[in-house]
């Protein structure tokens, strides 16, 4: 009940964010949800991560899409809509739009309204024949579509290996929710592959410190939006490979013993204790195929790059 009381007293506070943070900091392994990375500054830092030499994910996926998107033309009915949950800057979607000129609409969905509207406006300007219908929302709690598209066939696009940021059970539920979108004809999804852990850790702990700034920004965001009193200088970023769960974990590690308060609640940190802020699961083509099948999808094509760093899958219902 404490979250609702607190939110009631402070109408500017996002009650869900507050509840999630109170729950997460109260756990034996303190944890926060990675969706909260993406305020305006977090979205800007994420765009910077995508440009880093160590972060092979974006450029490898872009190369696969550029090579292979032409194969999608003809697989999707004319007049279909392209729906992109978690659209961010909508850069990759342009490759699909260019490859499938018969698409009639594009629906970017994102939690960060300002970022979304700016990139949707750019898309509408560059693709004047396309009906661009941005939706601000959290696709992890449901995929809301704009009115009037119920009957339109839909190709879903979920690039970036964002699916890897969910635990296997949540990922299965999200894939099942996508499978349940009315009129869905396919899903093009980017999936990062298992590889040398050293390479993975470097991708999530770059020497320029951009990923560290992205992780630490969560503390600044909580201070600003929820009134926590985190000292961001007393935490450091850490990326760990967890082989058993096949995932990179990001943590914010307390560099000293300290107490953080949030609306009357106090959270003790021992020196070295961490807040687990993100998982990024890595798959094989087969393990992802099994996950997709458990959610009712059939595997179609799976494309990779020559180094087999990343994969893009076309799934059909
Ligand atoms: C958005 N997501 C797929 C990124 C990833 O690779 O897991 C988020 C990220 N975290 C640190 N660097 C990038």
Tab-separated table of N, CA, C and O in Angstrom, residues 8-51:
chain	number	residue	atom	x	y	z
A	8	UNK	N	-0.168	9.050	-4.075
A	8	UNK	CA	-1.316	9.933	-3.860
A	8	UNK	C	-0.854	11.278	-3.326
A	8	UNK	O	-1.395	12.320	-3.666
A	9	UNK	N	0.177	11.237	-2.487
A	9	UNK	CA	0.701	12.488	-1.922
A	9	UNK	C	1.520	13.284	-2.932
A	9	UNK	O	1.767	14.459	-2.729
A	10	UNK	N	1.983	12.628	-3.981
A	10	UNK	CA	2.827	13.313	-4.977
A	10	UNK	C	2.314	12.970	-6.368
A	10	UNK	O	2.733	11.988	-6.965
A	11	UNK	N	1.365	13.768	-6.848
A	11	UNK	CA	0.702	13.414	-8.108
A	11	UNK	C	1.649	13.339	-9.296
A	11	UNK	O	1.331	12.731	-10.313
A	12	UNK	N	2.845	13.948	-9.158
A	12	UNK	CA	3.798	13.924	-10.274
A	12	UNK	C	4.544	12.596	-10.354
A	12	UNK	O	5.252	12.327	-11.323
A	13	UNK	N	4.383	11.724	-9.326
A	13	UNK	CA	5.141	10.471	-9.302
A	13	UNK	C	4.402	9.384	-10.072
A	13	UNK	O	3.198	9.208	-9.918
A	14	UNK	N	5.134	8.655	-10.911
A	14	UNK	CA	4.577	7.527	-11.656
A	14	UNK	C	4.448	6.350	-10.668
A	14	UNK	O	5.452	5.785	-10.221
A	15	UNK	N	3.191	6.017	-10.325
A	15	UNK	CA	2.943	5.023	-9.273
A	15	UNK	C	3.543	3.662	-9.617
A	15	UNK	O	4.022	2.944	-8.736
A	16	UNK	N	3.512	3.304	-10.893
A	16	UNK	CA	4.027	1.991	-11.292
A	16	UNK	C	5.555	1.945	-11.128
A	16	UNK	O	6.115	0.963	-10.635
A	17	UNK	N	6.205	3.040	-11.534
A	17	UNK	CA	7.664	3.131	-11.396
A	17	UNK	C	8.024	3.036	-9.908
A	17	UNK	O	8.904	2.256	-9.511
A	18	UNK	N	7.295	3.794	-9.091
A	18	UNK	CA	7.557	3.790	-7.655
A	18	UNK	C	7.380	2.388	-7.070
A	18	UNK	O	8.236	1.897	-6.316
A	19	UNK	N	6.294	1.733	-7.437
A	19	UNK	CA	6.023	0.386	-6.913
A	19	UNK	C	7.118	-0.590	-7.341
A	19	UNK	O	7.630	-1.368	-6.543
A	20	UNK	N	7.514	-0.510	-8.610
A	20	UNK	CA	8.546	-1.423	-9.113
A	20	UNK	C	9.883	-1.202	-8.397
A	20	UNK	O	10.601	-2.156	-8.100
A	21	UNK	N	10.209	0.066	-8.120
A	21	UNK	CA	11.488	0.348	-7.456
A	21	UNK	C	11.431	-0.116	-5.995
A	21	UNK	O	12.375	-0.758	-5.497
A	22	UNK	N	10.312	0.176	-5.318
A	22	UNK	CA	10.185	-0.275	-3.919
A	22	UNK	C	10.278	-1.803	-3.847
A	22	UNK	O	10.978	-2.353	-2.998
A	23	UNK	N	9.605	-2.483	-4.748
A	23	UNK	CA	9.655	-3.964	-4.771
A	23	UNK	C	11.071	-4.441	-5.055
A	23	UNK	O	11.582	-5.354	-4.403
A	24	UNK	N	11.684	-3.820	-6.059
A	24	UNK	CA	13.000	-4.291	-6.517
A	24	UNK	C	14.084	-4.084	-5.476
A	24	UNK	O	14.968	-4.940	-5.307
A	25	UNK	N	14.034	-2.957	-4.755
A	25	UNK	CA	15.090	-2.679	-3.764
A	25	UNK	C	14.889	-3.484	-2.487
A	25	UNK	O	15.798	-3.576	-1.658
A	26	UNK	N	13.710	-4.056	-2.339
A	26	UNK	CA	13.393	-4.818	-1.139
A	26	UNK	C	13.811	-6.283	-1.257
A	26	UNK	O	13.702	-7.044	-0.303
A	27	UNK	N	14.285	-6.688	-2.426
A	27	UNK	CA	14.632	-8.106	-2.637
A	27	UNK	C	16.024	-8.424	-2.102
A	27	UNK	O	16.871	-7.521	-2.054
A	28	UNK	N	16.258	-9.706	-1.748
A	28	UNK	CA	17.602	-10.094	-1.289
A	28	UNK	C	18.671	-9.715	-2.328
A	28	UNK	O	19.707	-9.154	-1.980
A	29	UNK	N	18.431	-10.027	-3.615
A	29	UNK	CA	19.268	-9.470	-4.686
A	29	UNK	C	18.496	-8.278	-5.237
A	29	UNK	O	17.506	-8.433	-5.957
A	30	UNK	N	18.929	-7.082	-4.864
A	30	UNK	CA	18.212	-5.887	-5.323
A	30	UNK	C	18.199	-5.871	-6.856
A	30	UNK	O	19.192	-6.230	-7.501
A	31	UNK	N	17.078	-5.456	-7.418
A	31	UNK	CA	16.939	-5.507	-8.883
A	31	UNK	C	16.011	-4.390	-9.361
A	31	UNK	O	15.092	-3.986	-8.648
A	32	UNK	N	16.285	-3.901	-10.553
A	32	UNK	CA	15.414	-2.900	-11.178
A	32	UNK	C	15.078	-3.382	-12.584
A	32	UNK	O	15.825	-4.163	-13.173
A	33	UNK	N	13.960	-2.918	-13.118
A	33	UNK	CA	13.560	-3.379	-14.454
A	33	UNK	C	14.258	-2.544	-15.531
A	33	UNK	O	14.239	-1.310	-15.468
A	34	UNK	N	14.833	-3.214	-16.555
A	34	UNK	CA	15.582	-2.467	-17.569
A	34	UNK	C	14.731	-1.504	-18.387
A	34	UNK	O	15.270	-0.587	-19.002
A	35	UNK	N	13.418	-1.666	-18.379
A	35	UNK	CA	12.603	-0.727	-19.166
A	35	UNK	C	12.757	0.701	-18.632
A	35	UNK	O	12.526	1.662	-19.367
A	36	UNK	N	13.177	0.831	-17.360
A	36	UNK	CA	13.322	2.181	-16.799
A	36	UNK	C	14.617	2.880	-17.215
A	36	UNK	O	14.841	4.030	-16.865
A	37	UNK	N	15.463	2.198	-17.973
A	37	UNK	CA	16.653	2.882	-18.518
A	37	UNK	C	16.270	4.031	-19.453
A	37	UNK	O	17.014	4.988	-19.621
A	38	UNK	N	15.106	3.876	-20.113
A	38	UNK	CA	14.871	4.688	-21.313
A	38	UNK	C	14.090	5.973	-21.049
A	38	UNK	O	13.020	6.185	-21.608
A	39	UNK	N	14.605	6.844	-20.163
A	39	UNK	CA	14.101	8.214	-20.153
A	39	UNK	C	14.806	8.930	-21.310
A	39	UNK	O	15.487	8.279	-22.126
A	40	UNK	N	14.672	10.235	-21.404
A	40	UNK	CA	15.250	10.918	-22.563
A	40	UNK	C	16.767	10.718	-22.630
A	40	UNK	O	17.326	10.385	-23.680
A	41	UNK	N	17.420	10.896	-21.481
A	41	UNK	CA	18.880	10.741	-21.444
A	41	UNK	C	19.275	9.285	-21.710
A	41	UNK	O	20.236	9.010	-22.432
A	42	UNK	N	18.518	8.339	-21.129
A	42	UNK	CA	18.818	6.923	-21.344
A	42	UNK	C	18.670	6.543	-22.814
A	42	UNK	O	19.476	5.781	-23.356
A	43	UNK	N	17.647	7.072	-23.462
A	43	UNK	CA	17.448	6.767	-24.887
A	43	UNK	C	18.590	7.351	-25.705
A	43	UNK	O	19.068	6.724	-26.669
A	44	UNK	N	19.046	8.535	-25.316
A	44	UNK	CA	20.163	9.176	-26.026
A	44	UNK	C	21.440	8.345	-25.840
A	44	UNK	O	22.171	8.077	-26.784
A	45	UNK	N	21.679	7.897	-24.608
A	45	UNK	CA	22.871	7.086	-24.337
A	45	UNK	C	22.781	5.740	-25.063
A	45	UNK	O	23.779	5.223	-25.554
A	46	UNK	N	21.576	5.179	-25.133
A	46	UNK	CA	21.443	3.902	-25.840
A	46	UNK	C	21.787	4.078	-27.321
A	46	UNK	O	22.466	3.229	-27.911
A	47	UNK	N	21.342	5.183	-27.906
A	47	UNK	CA	21.715	5.439	-29.312
A	47	UNK	C	23.233	5.505	-29.450
A	47	UNK	O	23.800	5.040	-30.439
A	48	UNK	N	23.894	6.080	-28.438
A	48	UNK	CA	25.369	6.166	-28.467
A	48	UNK	C	26.003	4.779	-28.337
A	48	UNK	O	26.993	4.485	-28.996
A	49	UNK	N	25.418	3.930	-27.481
A	49	UNK	CA	25.920	2.547	-27.328
A	49	UNK	C	25.901	1.845	-28.685
A	49	UNK	O	26.847	1.136	-29.056
A	50	UNK	N	24.822	2.072	-29.424
A	50	UNK	CA	24.658	1.377	-30.716
A	50	UNK	C	25.760	1.749	-31.712
A	50	UNK	O	25.985	1.024	-32.677
A	51	UNK	N	26.442	2.853	-31.459
A	51	UNK	CA	27.523	3.300	-32.357
A	51	UNK	C	28.898	2.813	-31.888
A	51	UNK	O	29.900	3.022	-32.569
